[in-house]
Short mmCIF file of C-alpha atoms and ligand atoms in Angstrom, two decimals:
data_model
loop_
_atom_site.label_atom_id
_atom_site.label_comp_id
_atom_site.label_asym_id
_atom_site.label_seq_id
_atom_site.Cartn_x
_atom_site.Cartn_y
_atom_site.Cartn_z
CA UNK R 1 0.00 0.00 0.00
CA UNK R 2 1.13 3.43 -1.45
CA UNK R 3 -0.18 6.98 0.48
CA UNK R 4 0.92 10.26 -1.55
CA UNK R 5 1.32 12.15 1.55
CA UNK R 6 1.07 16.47 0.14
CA UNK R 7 2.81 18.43 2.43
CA UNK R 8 5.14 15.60 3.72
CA UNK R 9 7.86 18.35 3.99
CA UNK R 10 6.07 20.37 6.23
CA UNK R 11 5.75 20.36 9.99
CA UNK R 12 2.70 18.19 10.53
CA UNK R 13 3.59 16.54 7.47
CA UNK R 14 7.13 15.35 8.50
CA UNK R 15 4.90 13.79 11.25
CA UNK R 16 2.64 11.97 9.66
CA UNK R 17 5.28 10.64 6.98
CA UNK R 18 7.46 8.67 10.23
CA UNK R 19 3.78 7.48 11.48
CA UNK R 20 2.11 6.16 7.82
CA UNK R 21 5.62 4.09 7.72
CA UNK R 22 5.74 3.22 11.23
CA UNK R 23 1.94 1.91 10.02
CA UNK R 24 3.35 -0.60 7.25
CA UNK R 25 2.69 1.64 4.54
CA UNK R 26 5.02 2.93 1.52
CA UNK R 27 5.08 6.92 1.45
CA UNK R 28 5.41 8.52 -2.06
CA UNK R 29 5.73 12.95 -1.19
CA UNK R 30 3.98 15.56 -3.04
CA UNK R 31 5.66 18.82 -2.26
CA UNK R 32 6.63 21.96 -4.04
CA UNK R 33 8.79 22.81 -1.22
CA UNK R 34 7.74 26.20 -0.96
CA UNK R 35 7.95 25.51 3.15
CA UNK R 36 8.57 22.39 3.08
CA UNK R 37 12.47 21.35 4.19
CA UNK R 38 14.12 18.88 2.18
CA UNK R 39 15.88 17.67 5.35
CA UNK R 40 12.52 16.59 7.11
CA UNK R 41 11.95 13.97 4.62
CA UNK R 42 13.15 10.45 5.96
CA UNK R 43 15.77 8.46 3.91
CA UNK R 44 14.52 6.23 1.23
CA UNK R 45 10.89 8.21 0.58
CA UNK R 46 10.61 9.41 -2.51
CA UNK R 47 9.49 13.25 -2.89
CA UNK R 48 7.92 14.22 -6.11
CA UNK R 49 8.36 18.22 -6.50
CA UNK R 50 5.09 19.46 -8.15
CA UNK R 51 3.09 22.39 -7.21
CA UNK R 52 -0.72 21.12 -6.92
CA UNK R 53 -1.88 24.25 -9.24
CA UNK R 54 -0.16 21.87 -12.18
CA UNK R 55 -2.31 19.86 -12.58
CA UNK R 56 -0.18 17.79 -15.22
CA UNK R 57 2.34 17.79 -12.90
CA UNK R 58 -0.21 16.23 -10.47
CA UNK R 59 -1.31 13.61 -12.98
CA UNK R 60 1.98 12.78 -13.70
CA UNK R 61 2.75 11.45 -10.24
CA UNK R 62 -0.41 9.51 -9.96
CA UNK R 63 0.62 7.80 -13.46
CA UNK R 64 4.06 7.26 -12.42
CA UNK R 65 3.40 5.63 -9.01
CA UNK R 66 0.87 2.81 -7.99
CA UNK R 67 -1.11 5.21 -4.89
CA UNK R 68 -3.88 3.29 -2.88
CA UNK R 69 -4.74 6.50 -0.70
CA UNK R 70 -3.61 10.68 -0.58
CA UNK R 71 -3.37 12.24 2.67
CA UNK R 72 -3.69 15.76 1.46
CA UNK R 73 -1.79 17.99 3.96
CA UNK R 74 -0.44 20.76 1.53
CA UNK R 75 -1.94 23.72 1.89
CA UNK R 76 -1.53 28.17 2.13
CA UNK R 77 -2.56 28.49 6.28
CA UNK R 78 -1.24 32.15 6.84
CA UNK R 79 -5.22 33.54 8.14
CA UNK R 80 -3.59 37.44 7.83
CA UNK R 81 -1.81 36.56 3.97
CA UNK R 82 -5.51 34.59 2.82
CA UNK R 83 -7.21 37.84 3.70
CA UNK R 84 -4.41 40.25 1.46
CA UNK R 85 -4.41 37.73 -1.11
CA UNK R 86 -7.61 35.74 -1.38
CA UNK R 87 -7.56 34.60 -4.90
CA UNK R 88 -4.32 32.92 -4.28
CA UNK R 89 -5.52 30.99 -1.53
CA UNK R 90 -8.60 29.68 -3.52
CA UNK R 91 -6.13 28.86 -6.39
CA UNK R 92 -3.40 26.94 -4.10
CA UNK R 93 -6.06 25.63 -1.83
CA UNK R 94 -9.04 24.91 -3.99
CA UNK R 95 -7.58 24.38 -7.61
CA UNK R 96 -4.82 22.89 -6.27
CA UNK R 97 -7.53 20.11 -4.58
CA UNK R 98 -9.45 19.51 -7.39
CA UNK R 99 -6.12 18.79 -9.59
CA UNK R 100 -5.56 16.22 -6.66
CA UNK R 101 -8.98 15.03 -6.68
CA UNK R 102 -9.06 14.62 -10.19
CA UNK R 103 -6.29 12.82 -10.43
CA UNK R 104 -7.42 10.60 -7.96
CA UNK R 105 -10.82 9.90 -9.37
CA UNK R 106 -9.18 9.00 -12.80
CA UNK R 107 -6.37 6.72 -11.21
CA UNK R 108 -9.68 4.85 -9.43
CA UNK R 109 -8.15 6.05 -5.95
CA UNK R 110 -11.01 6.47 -3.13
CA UNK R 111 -9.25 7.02 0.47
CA UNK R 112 -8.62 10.80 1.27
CA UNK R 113 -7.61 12.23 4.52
CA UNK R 114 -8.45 16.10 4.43
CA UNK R 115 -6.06 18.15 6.69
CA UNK R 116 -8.66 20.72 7.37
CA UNK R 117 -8.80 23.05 10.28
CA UNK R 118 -11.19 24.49 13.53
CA UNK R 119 -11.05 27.81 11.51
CA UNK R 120 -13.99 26.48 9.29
CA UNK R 121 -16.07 27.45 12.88
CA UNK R 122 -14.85 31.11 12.76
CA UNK R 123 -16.22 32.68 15.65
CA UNK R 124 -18.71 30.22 16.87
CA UNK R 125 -21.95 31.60 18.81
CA UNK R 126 -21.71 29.04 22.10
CA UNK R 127 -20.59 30.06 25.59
CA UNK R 128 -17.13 30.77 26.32
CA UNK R 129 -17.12 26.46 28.46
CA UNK R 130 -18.95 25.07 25.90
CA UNK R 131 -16.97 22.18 23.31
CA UNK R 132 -17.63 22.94 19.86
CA UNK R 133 -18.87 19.59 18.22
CA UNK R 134 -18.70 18.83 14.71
CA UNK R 135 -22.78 19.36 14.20
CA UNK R 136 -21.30 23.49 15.58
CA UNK R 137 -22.86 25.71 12.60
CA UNK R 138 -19.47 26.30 10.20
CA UNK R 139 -18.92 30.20 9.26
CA UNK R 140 -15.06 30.93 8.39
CA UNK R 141 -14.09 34.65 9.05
CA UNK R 142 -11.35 34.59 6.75
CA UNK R 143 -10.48 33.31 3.18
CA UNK R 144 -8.07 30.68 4.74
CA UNK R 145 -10.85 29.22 7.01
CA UNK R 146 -13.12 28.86 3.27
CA UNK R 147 -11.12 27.14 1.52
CA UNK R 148 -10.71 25.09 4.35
CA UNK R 149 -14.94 24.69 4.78
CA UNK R 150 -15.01 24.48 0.74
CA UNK R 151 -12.28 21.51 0.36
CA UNK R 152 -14.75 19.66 2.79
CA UNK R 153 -17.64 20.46 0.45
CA UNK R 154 -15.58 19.34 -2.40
CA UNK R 155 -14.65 15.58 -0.66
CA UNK R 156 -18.31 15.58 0.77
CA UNK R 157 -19.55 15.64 -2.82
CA UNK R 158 -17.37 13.20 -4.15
CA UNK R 159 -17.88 10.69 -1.40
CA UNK R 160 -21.86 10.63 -2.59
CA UNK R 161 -21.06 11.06 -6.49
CA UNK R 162 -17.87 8.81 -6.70
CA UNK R 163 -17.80 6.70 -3.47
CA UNK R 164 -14.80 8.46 -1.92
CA UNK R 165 -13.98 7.45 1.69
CA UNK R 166 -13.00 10.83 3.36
CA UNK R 167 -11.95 12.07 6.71
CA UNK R 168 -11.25 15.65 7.00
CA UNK R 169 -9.76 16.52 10.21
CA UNK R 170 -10.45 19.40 11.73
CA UNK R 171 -7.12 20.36 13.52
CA UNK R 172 -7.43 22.36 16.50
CA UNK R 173 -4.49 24.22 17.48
CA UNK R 174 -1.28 22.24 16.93
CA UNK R 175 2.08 22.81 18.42
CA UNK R 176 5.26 20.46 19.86
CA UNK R 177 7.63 18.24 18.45
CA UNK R 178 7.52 14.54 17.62
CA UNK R 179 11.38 15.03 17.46
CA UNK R 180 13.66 18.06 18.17
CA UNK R 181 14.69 18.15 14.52
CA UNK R 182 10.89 18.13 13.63
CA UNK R 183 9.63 21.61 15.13
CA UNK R 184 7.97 24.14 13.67
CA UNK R 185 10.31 26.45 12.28
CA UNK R 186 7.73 29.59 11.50
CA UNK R 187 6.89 31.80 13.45
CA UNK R 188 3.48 31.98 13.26
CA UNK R 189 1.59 30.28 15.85
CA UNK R 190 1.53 31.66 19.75
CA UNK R 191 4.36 29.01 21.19
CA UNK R 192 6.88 29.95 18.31
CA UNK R 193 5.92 33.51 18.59
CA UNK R 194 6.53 33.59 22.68
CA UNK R 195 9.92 31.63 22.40
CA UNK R 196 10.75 34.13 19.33
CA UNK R 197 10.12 37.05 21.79
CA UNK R 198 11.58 35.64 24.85
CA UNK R 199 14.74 34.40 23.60
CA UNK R 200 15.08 37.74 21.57
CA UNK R 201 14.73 39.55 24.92
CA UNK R 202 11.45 41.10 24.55
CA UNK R 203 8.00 40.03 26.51
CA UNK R 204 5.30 38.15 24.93
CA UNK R 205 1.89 40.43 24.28
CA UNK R 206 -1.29 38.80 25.39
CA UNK R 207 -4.33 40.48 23.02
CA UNK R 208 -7.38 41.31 25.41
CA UNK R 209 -7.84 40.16 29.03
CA UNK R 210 -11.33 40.85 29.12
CA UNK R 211 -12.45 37.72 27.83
CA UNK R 212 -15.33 35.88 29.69
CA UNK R 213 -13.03 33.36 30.60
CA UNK R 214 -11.82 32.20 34.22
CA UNK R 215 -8.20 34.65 33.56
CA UNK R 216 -9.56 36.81 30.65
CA UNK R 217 -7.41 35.61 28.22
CA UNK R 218 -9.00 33.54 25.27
CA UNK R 219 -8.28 29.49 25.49
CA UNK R 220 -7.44 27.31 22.93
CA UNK R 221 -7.17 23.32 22.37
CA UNK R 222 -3.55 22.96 21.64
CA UNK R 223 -2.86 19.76 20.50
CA UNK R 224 0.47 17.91 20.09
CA UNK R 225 1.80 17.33 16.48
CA UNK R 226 2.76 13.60 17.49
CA UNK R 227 -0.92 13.37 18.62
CA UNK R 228 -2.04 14.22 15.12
CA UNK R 229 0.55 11.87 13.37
CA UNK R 230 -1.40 9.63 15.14
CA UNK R 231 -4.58 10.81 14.35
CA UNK R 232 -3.87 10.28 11.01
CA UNK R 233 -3.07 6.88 10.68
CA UNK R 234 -6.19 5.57 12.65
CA UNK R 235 -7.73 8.22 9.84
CA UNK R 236 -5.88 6.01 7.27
CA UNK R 237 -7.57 2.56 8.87
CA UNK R 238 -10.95 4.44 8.86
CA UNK R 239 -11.13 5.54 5.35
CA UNK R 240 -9.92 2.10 4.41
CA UNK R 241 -12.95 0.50 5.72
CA UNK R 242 -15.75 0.02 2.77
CA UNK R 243 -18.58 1.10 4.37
CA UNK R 244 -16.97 4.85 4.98
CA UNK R 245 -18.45 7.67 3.75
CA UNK R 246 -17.42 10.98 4.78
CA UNK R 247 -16.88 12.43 8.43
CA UNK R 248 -15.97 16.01 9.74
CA UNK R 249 -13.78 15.08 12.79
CA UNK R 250 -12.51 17.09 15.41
CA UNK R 251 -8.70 16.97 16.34
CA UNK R 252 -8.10 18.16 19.33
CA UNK R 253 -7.57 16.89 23.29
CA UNK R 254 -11.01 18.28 24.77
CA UNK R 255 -9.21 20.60 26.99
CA UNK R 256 -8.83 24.31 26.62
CA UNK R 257 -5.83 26.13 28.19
CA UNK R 258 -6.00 30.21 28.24
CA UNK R 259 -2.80 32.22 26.74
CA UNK R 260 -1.72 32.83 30.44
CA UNK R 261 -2.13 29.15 31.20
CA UNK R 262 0.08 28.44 28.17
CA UNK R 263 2.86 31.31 29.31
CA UNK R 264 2.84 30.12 32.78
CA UNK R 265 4.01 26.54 31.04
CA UNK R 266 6.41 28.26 29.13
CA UNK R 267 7.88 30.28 32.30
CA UNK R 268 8.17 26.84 33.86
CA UNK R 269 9.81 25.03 31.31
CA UNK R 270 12.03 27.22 30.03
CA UNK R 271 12.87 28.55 33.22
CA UNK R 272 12.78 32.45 31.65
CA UNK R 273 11.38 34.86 33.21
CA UNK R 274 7.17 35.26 31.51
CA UNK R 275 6.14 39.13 32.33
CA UNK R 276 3.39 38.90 29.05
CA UNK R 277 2.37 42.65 28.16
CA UNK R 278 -1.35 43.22 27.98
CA UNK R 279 -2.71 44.64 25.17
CA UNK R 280 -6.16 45.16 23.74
CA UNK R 281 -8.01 42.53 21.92
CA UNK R 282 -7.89 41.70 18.10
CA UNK R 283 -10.86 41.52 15.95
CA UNK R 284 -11.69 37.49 15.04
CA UNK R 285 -10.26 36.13 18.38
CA UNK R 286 -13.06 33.91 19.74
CA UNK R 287 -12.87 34.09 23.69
CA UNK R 288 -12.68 30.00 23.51
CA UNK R 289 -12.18 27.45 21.19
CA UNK R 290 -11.98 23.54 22.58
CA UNK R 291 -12.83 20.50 20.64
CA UNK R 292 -15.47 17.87 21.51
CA UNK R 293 -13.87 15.14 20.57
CA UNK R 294 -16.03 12.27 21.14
CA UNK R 295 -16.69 11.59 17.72
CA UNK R 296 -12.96 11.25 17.33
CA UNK R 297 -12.70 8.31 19.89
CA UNK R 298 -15.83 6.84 18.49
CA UNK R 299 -14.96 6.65 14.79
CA UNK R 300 -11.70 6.82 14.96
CA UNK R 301 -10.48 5.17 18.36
CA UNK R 302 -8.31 7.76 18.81
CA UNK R 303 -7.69 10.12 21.49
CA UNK R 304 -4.74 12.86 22.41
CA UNK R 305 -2.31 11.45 24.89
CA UNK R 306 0.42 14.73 25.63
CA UNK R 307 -0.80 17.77 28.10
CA UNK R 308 0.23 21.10 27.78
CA UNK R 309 3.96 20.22 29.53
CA UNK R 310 4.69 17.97 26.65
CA UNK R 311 3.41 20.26 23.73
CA UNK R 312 5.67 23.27 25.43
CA UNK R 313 8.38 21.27 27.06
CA UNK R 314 9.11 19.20 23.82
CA UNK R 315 8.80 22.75 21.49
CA UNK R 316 11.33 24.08 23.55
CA UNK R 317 13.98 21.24 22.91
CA UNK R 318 13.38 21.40 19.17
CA UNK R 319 13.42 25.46 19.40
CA UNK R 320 16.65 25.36 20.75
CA UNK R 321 18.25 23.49 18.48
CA UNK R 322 16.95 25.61 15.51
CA UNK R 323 17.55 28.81 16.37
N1 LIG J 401 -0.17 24.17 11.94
C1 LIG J 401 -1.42 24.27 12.42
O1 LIG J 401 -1.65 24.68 13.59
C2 LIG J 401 -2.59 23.85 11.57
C3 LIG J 401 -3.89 23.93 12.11
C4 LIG J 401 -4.98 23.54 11.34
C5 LIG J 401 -4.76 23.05 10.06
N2 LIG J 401 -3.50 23.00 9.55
C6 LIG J 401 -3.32 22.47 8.19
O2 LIG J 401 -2.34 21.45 8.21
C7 LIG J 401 -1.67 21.38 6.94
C8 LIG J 401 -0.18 21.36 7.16
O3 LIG J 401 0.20 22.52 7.86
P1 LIG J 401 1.68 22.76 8.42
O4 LIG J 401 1.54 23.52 9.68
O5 LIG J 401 2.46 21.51 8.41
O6 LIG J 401 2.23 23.77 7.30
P2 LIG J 401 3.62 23.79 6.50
O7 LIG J 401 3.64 25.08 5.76
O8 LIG J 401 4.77 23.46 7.40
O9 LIG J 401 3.42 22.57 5.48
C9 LIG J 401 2.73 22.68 4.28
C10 LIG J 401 3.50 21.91 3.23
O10 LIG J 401 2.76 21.94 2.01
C11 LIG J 401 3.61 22.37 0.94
N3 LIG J 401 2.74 23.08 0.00
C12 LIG J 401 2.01 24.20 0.25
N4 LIG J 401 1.30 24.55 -0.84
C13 LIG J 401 1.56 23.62 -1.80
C14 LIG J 401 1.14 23.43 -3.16
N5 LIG J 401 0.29 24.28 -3.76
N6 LIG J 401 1.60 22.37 -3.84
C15 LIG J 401 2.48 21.48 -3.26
N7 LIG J 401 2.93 21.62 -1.99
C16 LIG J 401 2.48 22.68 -1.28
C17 LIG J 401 4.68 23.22 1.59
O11 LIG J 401 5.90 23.28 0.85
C18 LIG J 401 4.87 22.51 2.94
O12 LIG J 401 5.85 21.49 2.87
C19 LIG J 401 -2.21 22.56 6.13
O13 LIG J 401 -3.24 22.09 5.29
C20 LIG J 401 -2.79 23.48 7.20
O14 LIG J 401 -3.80 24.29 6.68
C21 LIG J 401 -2.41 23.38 10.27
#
């Protein structure tokens, strides 16, 4: 068994590449590199360099190598760049899928695992301790968060018209390191940005404290990246089953920890002194956002085994080494 892992040069990608092989499977990559890093990608796994917007390019690889499934992981995810430049997110993120989808129809290939992301909920209207659930009404407040909702539509429809098996996971907020060499390297997301400031001498910002939460800062379901590698592969085993269908599934742990819950981790960790400077709020910051994730366990037998100590403490090894 062949999975054309997209993105398998990336940070969750790198991931899920050492867990599909751990899994028995072969691993072909699909990557144009633009942030992926060649050095991610484990001996002997073969990494075709095509952009998904070509689609010959993408038909190509799907001639050239026998694929029984695509986990499609390659995507734009920068929320502030998709709202300066939509069109190019709908091209990389939506053209670029149906090229892939395509191809896979015409190769006869059924089993697709959707990276897709809690930003298709926007800013959902439940109470601050509520879990948002799948069945949660989906409105994405920015163009990366649609093409995110409209790859699902996309996979939904093919699952009734063409019998594709899909999961599309709906990542909460990832962070940690399977491996130190395996971090993320951007900084993009609030644990690279706080070690980015702290190590650089300056103070983390905290945006709004006035949040109806139990510190006023808004709380998010981090989730560690070896957690999602996992994820993934009991993804894999799910969509491999013939009776699937399609599913929306939540990736997350179930637990929500505020911004000052996650820099009073780092403080301890790291062992540098946290004094986070409070700021006002930004606009599209939901005061919570944590996963239900029974549906998770229940279809996929899965559930998130790191806390907040691993996600930071393990970050922190793999930041080091980087920068
Ligand atoms: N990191 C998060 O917190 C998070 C949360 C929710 C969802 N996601 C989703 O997870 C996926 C992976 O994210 P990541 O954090 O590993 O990002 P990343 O940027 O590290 O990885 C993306 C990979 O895809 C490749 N790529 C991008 N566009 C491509 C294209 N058009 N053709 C071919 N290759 C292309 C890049 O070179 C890179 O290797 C994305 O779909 C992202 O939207 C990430």
């Amino acid at each position: 068994m062949t999975w054309l892992i997209t993105g398998g040069a990336g940070y969750i990608g790198a991931h899920v590449v050492r867990e599909t092989l751990k899994s028995g499977r072969n691993v072909v990559i699909l990557d144009d590199m633009s942030t992926g890093i060649a050095t991610r990608i484990p001996d002997g796994v073969t990494l075709e360099e095509v952009t998904l917007v070509d689609k010959a390019g993408v038909e190509a690889v799907f001639a050239k190598h026998e694929i029984t499934g695509v986990l499609h992981l390659a995507a734009r995810k920068q929320v502030g760049e998709s709202v300066e430049k939509p069109l190019y997110y709908w091209d990389e993120n939506i053209n670029g899928l149906t090229h892939l989808v395509g191809a896979m129809k015409n190769s006869g290939i059924k089993n697709l695992v959707f990276s897709s992301s809690a930003a298709v909920y926007g800013e959902p209207d439940i109470a601050p301790d509520a879990l948002i659930t799948e069945a949660t009404h989906c409105l994405p407040i920015n163009p990366y968060g649609a093409t995110k909702l409209a790859g699902e539509w996309i996979a939904h429809a093919l699952s009734a018209s063409d019998d594709f098996h899909v999961a599309a996971l709906r990542y909460f907020n990832v962070a940690g390191a399977g491996s130190p060499q395996l971090g993320d390297q951007f900084i993009l997301n609030l644990v690279p940005i706080v070690f980015d400031a702290l190590t650089k001498g300056n103070q983390p910002r905290v945006f709004g404290d006035d949040y109806p939460t139990p510190d006023g800062s808004c709380i998010r379901d981090y989730v560690h990246v070896q957690d999602l590698a996992e994820a993934h592969v009991a993804a894999m085993d799910y969509v491999e089953r013939p009776d699937t269908t399609f599913a929306a599934i939540n990736i997350g742990t179930g637990r929500g920890a505020s911004v000052f819950e996650v820099l009073d981790m780092v403080r301890e960790v790291t062992g540098l002194e946290v004094t986070p400077e409070r700021i006002q709020r930004r606009a599209g910051d939901p005061a919570a956002l944590t996963a239900d994730v029974s549906r998770a366990a229940q279809l996929l037998d899965w559930q998130s085994k790191y806390d907040l100590r691993d996600i930071i403490s393990s970050a922190w090894t793999a930041w080091q080494q980087t920068h």
